[in-house]
Short mmCIF file of C-alpha atoms (C1' of nucleotides) in Angstrom, two decimals:
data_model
loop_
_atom_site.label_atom_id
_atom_site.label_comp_id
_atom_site.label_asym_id
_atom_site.label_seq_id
_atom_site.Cartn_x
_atom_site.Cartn_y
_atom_site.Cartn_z
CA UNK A 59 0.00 0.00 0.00
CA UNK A 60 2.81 2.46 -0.62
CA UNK A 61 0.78 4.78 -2.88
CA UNK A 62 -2.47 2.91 -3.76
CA UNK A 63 -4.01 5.02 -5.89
CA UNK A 64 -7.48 6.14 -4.63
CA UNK A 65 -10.42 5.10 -7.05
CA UNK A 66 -11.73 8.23 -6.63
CA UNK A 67 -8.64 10.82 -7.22
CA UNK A 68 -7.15 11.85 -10.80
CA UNK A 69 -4.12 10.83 -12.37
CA UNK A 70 -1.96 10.34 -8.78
CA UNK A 71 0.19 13.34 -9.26
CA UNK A 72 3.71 11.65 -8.52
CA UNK A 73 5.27 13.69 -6.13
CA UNK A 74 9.09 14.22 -5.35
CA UNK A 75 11.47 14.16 -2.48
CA UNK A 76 13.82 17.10 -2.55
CA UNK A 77 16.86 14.23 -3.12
CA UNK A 78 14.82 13.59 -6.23
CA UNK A 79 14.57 16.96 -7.93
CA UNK A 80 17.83 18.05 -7.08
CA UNK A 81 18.81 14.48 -9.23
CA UNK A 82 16.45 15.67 -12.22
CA UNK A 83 16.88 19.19 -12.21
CA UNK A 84 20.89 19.20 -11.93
CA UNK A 85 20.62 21.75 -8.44
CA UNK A 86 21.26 20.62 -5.14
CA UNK A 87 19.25 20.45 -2.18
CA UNK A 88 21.09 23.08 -0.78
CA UNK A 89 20.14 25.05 -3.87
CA UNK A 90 16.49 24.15 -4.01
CA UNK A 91 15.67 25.03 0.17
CA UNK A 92 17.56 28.28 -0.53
CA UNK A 93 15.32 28.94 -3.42
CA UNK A 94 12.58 28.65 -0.94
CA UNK A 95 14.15 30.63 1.10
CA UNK A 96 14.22 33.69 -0.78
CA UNK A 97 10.80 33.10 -2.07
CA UNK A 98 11.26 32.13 -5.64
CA UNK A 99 9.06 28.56 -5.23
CA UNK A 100 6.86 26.99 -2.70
CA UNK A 101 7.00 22.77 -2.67
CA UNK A 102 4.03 21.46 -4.15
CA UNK A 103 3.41 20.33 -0.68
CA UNK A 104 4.41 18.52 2.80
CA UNK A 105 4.33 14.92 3.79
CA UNK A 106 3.34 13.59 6.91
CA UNK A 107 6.58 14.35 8.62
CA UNK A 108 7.27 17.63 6.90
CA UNK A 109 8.83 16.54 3.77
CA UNK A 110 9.08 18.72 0.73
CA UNK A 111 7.13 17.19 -1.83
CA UNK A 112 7.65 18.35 -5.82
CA UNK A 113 5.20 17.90 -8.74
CA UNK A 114 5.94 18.26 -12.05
CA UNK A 115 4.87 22.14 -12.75
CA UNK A 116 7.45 22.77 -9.50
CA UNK A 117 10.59 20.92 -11.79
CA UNK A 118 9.28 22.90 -14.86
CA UNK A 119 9.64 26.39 -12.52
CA UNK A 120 13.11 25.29 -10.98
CA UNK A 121 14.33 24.46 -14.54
CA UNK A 122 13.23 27.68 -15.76
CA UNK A 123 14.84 29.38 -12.87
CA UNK A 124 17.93 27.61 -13.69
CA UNK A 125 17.84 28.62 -17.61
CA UNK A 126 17.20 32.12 -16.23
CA UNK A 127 20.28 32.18 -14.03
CA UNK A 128 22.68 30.33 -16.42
CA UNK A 129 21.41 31.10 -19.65
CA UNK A 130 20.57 34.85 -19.67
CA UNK A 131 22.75 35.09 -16.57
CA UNK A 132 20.52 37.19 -14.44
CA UNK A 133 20.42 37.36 -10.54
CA UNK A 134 17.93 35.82 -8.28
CA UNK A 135 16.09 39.24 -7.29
CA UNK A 136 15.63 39.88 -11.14
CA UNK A 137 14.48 36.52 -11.59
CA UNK A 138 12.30 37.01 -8.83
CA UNK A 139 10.55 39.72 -10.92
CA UNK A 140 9.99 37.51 -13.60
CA UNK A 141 8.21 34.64 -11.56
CA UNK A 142 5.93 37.22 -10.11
CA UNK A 143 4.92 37.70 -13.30
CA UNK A 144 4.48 34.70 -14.08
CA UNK A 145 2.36 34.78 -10.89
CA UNK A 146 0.11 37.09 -12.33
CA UNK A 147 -0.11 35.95 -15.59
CA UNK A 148 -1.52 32.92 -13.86
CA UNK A 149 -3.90 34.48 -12.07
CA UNK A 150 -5.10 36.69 -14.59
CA UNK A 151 -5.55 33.54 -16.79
CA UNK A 152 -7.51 32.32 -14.25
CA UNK A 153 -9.89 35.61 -14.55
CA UNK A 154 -9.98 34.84 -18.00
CA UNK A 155 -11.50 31.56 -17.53
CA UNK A 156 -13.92 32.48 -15.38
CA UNK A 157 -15.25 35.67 -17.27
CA UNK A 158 -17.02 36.09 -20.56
CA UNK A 159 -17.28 39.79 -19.89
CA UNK A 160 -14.96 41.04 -23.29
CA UNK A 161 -14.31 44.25 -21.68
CA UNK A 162 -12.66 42.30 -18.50
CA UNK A 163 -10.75 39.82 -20.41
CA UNK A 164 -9.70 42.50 -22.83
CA UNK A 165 -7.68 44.71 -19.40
CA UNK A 166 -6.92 41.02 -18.74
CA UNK A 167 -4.93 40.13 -21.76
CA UNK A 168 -3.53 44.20 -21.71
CA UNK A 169 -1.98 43.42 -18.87
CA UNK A 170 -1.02 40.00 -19.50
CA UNK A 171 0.36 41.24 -23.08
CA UNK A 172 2.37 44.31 -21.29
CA UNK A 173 4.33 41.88 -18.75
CA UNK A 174 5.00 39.93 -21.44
CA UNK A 175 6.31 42.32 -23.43
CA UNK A 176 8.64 43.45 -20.48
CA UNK A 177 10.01 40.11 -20.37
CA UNK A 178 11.13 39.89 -23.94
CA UNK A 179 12.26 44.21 -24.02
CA UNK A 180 14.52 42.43 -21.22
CA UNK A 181 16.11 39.53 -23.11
CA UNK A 182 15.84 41.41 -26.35
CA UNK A 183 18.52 43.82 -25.03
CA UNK A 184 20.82 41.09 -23.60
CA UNK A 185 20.74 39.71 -26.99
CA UNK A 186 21.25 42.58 -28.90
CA UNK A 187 24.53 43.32 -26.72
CA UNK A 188 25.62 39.91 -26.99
CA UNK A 189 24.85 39.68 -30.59
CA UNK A 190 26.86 42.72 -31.22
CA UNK A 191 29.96 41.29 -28.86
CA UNK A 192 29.83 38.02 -31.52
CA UNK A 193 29.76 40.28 -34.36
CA UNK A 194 33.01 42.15 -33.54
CA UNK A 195 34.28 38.77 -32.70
CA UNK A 196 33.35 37.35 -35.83
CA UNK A 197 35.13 40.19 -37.79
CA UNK A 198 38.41 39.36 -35.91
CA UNK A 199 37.70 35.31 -36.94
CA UNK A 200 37.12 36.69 -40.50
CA UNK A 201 40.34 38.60 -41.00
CA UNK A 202 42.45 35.63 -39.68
CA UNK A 203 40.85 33.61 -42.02
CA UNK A 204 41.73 36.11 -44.77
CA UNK A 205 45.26 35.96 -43.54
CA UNK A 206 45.36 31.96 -43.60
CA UNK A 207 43.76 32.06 -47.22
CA UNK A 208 46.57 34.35 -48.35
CA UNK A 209 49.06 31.88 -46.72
CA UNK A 210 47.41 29.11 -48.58
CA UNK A 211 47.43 31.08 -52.10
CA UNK A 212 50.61 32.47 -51.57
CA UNK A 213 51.84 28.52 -51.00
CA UNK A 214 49.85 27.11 -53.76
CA UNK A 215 52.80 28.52 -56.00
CA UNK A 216 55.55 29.45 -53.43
CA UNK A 217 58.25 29.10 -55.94
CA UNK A 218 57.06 30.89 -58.66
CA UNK A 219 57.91 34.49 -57.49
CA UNK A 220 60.54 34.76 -54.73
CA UNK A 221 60.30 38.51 -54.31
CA UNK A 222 56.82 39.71 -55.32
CA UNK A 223 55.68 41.93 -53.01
CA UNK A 224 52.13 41.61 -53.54
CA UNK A 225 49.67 44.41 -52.01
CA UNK A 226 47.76 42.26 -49.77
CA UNK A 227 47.33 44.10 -46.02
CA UNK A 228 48.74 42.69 -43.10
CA UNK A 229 45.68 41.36 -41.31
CA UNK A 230 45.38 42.99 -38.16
CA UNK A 231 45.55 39.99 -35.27
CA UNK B 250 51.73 75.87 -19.57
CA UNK B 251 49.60 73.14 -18.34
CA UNK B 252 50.70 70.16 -20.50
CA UNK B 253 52.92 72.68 -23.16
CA UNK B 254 53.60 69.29 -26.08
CA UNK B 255 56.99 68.95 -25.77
CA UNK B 256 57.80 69.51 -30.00
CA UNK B 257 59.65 66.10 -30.31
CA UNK B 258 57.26 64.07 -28.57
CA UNK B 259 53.58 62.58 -30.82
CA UNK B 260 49.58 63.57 -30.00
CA UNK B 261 50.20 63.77 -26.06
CA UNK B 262 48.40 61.03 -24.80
CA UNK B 263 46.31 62.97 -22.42
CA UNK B 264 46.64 60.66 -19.33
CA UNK B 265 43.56 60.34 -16.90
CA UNK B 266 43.34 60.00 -13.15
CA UNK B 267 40.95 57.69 -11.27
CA UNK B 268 38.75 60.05 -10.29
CA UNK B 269 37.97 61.07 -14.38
CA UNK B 270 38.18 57.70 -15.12
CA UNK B 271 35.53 56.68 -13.04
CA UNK B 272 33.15 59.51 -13.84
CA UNK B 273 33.62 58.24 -17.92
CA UNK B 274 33.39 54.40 -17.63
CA UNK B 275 30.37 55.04 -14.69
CA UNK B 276 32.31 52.36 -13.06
CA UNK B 277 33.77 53.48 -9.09
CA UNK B 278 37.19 53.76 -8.12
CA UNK B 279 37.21 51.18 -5.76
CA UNK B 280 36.00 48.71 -8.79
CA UNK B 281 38.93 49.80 -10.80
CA UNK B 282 41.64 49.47 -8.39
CA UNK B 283 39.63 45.82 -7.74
CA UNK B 284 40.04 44.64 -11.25
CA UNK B 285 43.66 46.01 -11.05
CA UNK B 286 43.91 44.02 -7.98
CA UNK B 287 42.72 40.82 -9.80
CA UNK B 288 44.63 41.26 -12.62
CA UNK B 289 42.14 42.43 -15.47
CA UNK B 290 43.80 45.92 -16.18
CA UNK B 291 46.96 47.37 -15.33
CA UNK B 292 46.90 51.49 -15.40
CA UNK B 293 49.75 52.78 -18.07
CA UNK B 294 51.71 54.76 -16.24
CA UNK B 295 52.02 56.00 -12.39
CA UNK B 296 52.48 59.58 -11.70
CA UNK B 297 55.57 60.75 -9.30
CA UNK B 298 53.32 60.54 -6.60
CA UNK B 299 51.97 57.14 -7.26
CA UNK B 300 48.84 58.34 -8.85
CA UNK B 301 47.66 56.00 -11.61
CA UNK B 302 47.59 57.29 -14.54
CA UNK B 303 45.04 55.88 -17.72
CA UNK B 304 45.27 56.37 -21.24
CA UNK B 305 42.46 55.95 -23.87
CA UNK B 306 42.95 52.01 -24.50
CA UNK B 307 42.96 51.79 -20.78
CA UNK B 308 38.73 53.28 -20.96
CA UNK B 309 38.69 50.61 -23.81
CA UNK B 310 39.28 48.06 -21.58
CA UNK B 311 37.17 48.99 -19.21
CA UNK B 312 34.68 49.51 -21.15
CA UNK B 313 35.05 45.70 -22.43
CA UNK B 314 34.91 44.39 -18.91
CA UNK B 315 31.74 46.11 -18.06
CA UNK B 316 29.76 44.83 -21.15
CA UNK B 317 31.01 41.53 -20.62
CA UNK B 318 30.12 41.81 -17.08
CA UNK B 319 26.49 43.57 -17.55
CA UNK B 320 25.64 42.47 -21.35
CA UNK B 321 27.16 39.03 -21.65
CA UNK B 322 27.09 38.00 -17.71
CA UNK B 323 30.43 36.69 -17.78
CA UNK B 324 32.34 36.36 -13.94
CA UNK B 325 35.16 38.04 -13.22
CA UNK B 326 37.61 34.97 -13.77
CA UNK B 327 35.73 34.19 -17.30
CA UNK B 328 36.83 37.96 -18.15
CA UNK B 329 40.26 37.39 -17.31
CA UNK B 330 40.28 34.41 -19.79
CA UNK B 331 38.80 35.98 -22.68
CA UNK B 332 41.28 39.38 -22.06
CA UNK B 333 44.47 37.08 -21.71
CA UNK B 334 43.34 35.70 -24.77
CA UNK B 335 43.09 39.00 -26.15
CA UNK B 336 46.55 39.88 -24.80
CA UNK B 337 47.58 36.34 -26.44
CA UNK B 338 45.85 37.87 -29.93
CA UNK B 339 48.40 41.30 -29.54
CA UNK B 340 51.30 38.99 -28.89
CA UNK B 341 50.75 37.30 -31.58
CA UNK B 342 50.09 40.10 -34.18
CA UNK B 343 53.64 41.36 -32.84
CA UNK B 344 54.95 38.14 -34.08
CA UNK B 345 53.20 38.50 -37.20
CA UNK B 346 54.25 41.33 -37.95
CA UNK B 347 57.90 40.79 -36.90
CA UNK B 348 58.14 37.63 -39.68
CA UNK B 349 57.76 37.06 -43.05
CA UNK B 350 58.17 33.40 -42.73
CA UNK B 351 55.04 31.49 -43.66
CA UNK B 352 55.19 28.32 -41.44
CA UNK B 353 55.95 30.88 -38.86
CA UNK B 354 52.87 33.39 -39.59
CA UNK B 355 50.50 29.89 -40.39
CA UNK B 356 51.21 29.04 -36.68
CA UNK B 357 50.61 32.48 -34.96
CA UNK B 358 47.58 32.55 -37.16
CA UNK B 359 46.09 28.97 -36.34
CA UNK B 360 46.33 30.04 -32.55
CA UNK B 361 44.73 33.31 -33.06
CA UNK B 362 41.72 32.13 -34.65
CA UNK B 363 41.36 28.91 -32.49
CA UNK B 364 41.05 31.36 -29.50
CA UNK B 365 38.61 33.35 -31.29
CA UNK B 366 36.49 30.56 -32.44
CA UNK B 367 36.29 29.55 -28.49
CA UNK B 368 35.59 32.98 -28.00
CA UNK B 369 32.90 32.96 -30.56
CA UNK B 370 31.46 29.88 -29.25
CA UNK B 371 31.54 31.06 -25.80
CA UNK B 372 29.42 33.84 -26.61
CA UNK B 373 27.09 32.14 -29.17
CA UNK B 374 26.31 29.69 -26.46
CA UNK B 375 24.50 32.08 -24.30
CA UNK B 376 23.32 34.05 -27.25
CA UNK B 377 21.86 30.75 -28.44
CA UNK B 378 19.97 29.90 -25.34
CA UNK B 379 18.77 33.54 -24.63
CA UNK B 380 17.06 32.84 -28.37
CA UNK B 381 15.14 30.20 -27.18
CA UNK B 382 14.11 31.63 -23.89
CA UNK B 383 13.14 35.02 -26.27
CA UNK B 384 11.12 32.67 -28.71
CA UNK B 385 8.82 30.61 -25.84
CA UNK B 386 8.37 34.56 -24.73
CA UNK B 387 7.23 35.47 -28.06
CA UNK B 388 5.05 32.54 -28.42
CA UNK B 389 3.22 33.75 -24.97
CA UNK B 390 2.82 37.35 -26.57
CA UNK B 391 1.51 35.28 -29.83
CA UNK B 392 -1.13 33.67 -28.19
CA UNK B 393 -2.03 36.68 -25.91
CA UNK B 394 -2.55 38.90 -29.39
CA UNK B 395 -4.61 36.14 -30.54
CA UNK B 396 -6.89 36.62 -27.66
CA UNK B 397 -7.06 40.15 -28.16
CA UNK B 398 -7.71 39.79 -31.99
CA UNK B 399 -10.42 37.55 -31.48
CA UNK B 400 -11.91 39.99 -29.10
CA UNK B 401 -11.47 42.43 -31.12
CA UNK B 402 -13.39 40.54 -34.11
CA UNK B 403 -15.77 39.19 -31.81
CA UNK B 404 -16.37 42.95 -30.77
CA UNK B 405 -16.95 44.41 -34.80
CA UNK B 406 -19.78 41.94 -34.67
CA UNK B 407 -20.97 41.66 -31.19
CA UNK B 408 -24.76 41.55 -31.28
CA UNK B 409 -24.80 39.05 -34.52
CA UNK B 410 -24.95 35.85 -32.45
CA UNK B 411 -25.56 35.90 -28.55
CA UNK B 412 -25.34 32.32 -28.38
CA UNK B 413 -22.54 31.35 -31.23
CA UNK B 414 -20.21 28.81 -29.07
CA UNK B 415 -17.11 29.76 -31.99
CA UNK B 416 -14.35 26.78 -31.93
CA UNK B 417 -11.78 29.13 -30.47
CA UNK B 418 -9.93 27.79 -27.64
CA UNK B 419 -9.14 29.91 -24.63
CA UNK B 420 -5.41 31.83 -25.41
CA UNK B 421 -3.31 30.14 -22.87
CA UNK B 422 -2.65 33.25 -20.61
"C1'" DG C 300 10.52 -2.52 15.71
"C1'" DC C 301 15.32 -1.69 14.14
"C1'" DT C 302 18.17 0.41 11.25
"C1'" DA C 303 20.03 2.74 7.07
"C1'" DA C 304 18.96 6.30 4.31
"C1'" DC C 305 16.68 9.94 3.79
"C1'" DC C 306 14.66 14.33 5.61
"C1'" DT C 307 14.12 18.57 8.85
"C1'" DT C 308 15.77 23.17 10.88
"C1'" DT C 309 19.53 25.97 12.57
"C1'" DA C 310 23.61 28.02 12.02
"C1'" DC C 311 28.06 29.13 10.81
"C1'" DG C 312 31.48 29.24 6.67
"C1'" DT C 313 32.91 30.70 1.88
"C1'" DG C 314 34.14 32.98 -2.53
"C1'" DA C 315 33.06 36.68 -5.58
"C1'" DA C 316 32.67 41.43 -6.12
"C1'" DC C 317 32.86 45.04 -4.38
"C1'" DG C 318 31.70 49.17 -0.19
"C1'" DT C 319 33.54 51.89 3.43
"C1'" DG C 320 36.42 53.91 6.47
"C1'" DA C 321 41.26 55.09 8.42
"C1'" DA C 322 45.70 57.09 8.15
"C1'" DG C 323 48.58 59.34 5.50
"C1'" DG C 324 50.90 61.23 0.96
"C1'" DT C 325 50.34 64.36 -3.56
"C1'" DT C 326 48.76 68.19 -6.54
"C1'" DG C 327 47.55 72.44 -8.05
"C1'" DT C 328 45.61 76.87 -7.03
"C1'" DG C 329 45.57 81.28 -4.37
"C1'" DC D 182 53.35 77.79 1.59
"C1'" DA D 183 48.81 76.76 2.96
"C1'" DC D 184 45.15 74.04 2.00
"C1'" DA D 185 41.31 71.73 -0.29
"C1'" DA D 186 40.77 68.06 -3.15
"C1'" DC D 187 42.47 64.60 -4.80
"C1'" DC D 188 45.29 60.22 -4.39
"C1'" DT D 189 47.67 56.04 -1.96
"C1'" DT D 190 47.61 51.51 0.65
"C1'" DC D 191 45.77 48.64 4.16
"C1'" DA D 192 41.99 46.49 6.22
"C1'" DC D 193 37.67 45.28 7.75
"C1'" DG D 194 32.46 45.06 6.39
"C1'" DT D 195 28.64 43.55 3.20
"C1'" DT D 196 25.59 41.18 -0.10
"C1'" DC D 197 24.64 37.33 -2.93
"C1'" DA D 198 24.33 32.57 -3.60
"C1'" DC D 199 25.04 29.10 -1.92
"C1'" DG D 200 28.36 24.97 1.00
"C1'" DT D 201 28.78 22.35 5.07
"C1'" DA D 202 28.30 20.50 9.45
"C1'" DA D 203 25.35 19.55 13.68
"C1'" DA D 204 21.50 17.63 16.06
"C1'" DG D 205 17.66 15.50 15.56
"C1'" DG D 206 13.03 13.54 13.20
"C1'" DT D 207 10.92 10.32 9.26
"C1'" DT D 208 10.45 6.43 6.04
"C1'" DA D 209 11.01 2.08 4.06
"C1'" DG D 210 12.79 -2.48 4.07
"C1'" DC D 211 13.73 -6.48 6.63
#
DNA sequence: GCTAACCTTTACGTGAACGTGAAGGTTGTG
DNA sequence: CACAACCTTCACGTTCACGTAAAGGTTAGC
């Protein structure tokens, strides 16, 4: 009778120790309780004898936490932000469902659309910076290359012309 | 006679202190005597008094570190990598310069672009997991417009059919 | 019902990246 | 040369994001 599932209940959730999520999420416990800590997610709920249990919506929130922090490299506090709206977004989607009022679901999905938007302004601009940093870095790759190529002409016939001093430009690193 | 160009001497290099220094990178003194401390930037020149002295690829620098620090995310330690590769990259264009060998310029070349490619790939890492984080966010916004556009058709016809149950599932918040 | 393997809270420790004095030297302007 | 406004080097304090150990409670298998 470890988890029986009731006759009556849905499809038995599956919850997860903290041991367990720390395994499938890559974080450590450590990690996880300190997330609590600070607010950024609740356990699905508490066993008998006070242990954190995890569903499956929890993993998808500490994974996107993780992405948030080692992806797009921002801190806790900002990602804090970001899950409260999330938060809301959830709530007002809630709202939605329950209304068929178009004027209410219309401030609804304003409000929904303008965190949203807020959100991607956000990683637009990190990407924009970061897309210009690989540009600049892609012009240095580039001229190398140019450099290599003019190795690899100048080889193709490296006997032919012993002191031609063709005008090809040093390429700069 | 302030800084009168002595005739032999080039443009005067118009040295900065700390204090200007700070004021133009928006970074604080403290932070650039910490990254001089770690090992990131070195000032050019010292004054009699001890007073360090910067010169315009010195803001450069700085100027590097902070959008690799704010833009890109990058720690402290990762910075240090990518500017000793840089460093690596002048070295090397010394070298270049210096020979006329082409074994000898093949090699300086090879390493210079295999540090930019990890460079590169560094960056395009994060830059390619920021995409996908933007593109689920845009997907949201999709599906939020979609709400509103359907409200908003729903609304240039809103007394044709009271009772009209319209196969349009519910935009996902 | 005993025990190993987990879990709990509490609390102090740590490394990174600075902030904030303290105590004294330097610079340039009147 | 006096003096305000810089600068210098210690050196300790702080915040963030956890690590790590201690002292005990819980669960599952035998």
């Amino acid at each position: 009778m470890s988890h029986a599932q009731a006759p009556s209940s849905g499809p038995a959730p599956r919850l997860l120790k903290i041991n367990e999520v720390a395994a499938e999420t890559g974080l450590t416990t450590r990690t996880i309780r300190y997330y609590e800590e600070v607010g950024l997610l609740e356990p699905a709920a508490r066993s008998e004898g006070d242990y954190r249990l995890y569903d499956a919506s929890d993993l998808d929130r500490l994974q996107f936490i993780r992405s948030l922090r080692d992806d797009a490299g921002f801190s806790l506090a900002q990602i804090g932000q970001m899950l409260e709206d999330e938060a809301a977004r959830a709530r007002n989607r809630e709202r939605l469902l329950g209304t068929t009022d178009p004027r209410e679901r219309r401030i609804y999905l304003a409000e929904g659309l303008e965190r949203v938007e807020r959100q991607i302004g956000l990683l637009e601009a990190k990407a924009a910076r970061l897309g210009s940093m690989i540009d600049e870095a892609r012009a240095r790759r580039e001229r190398i290359e140019a450099g290599i190529a003019e190795l690899d002409a100048a080889g193709a016939a490296p006997l032919a012309t012993t002191s031609s001093p063709s005008p090809t430009p040093e390429p700069a690193s």
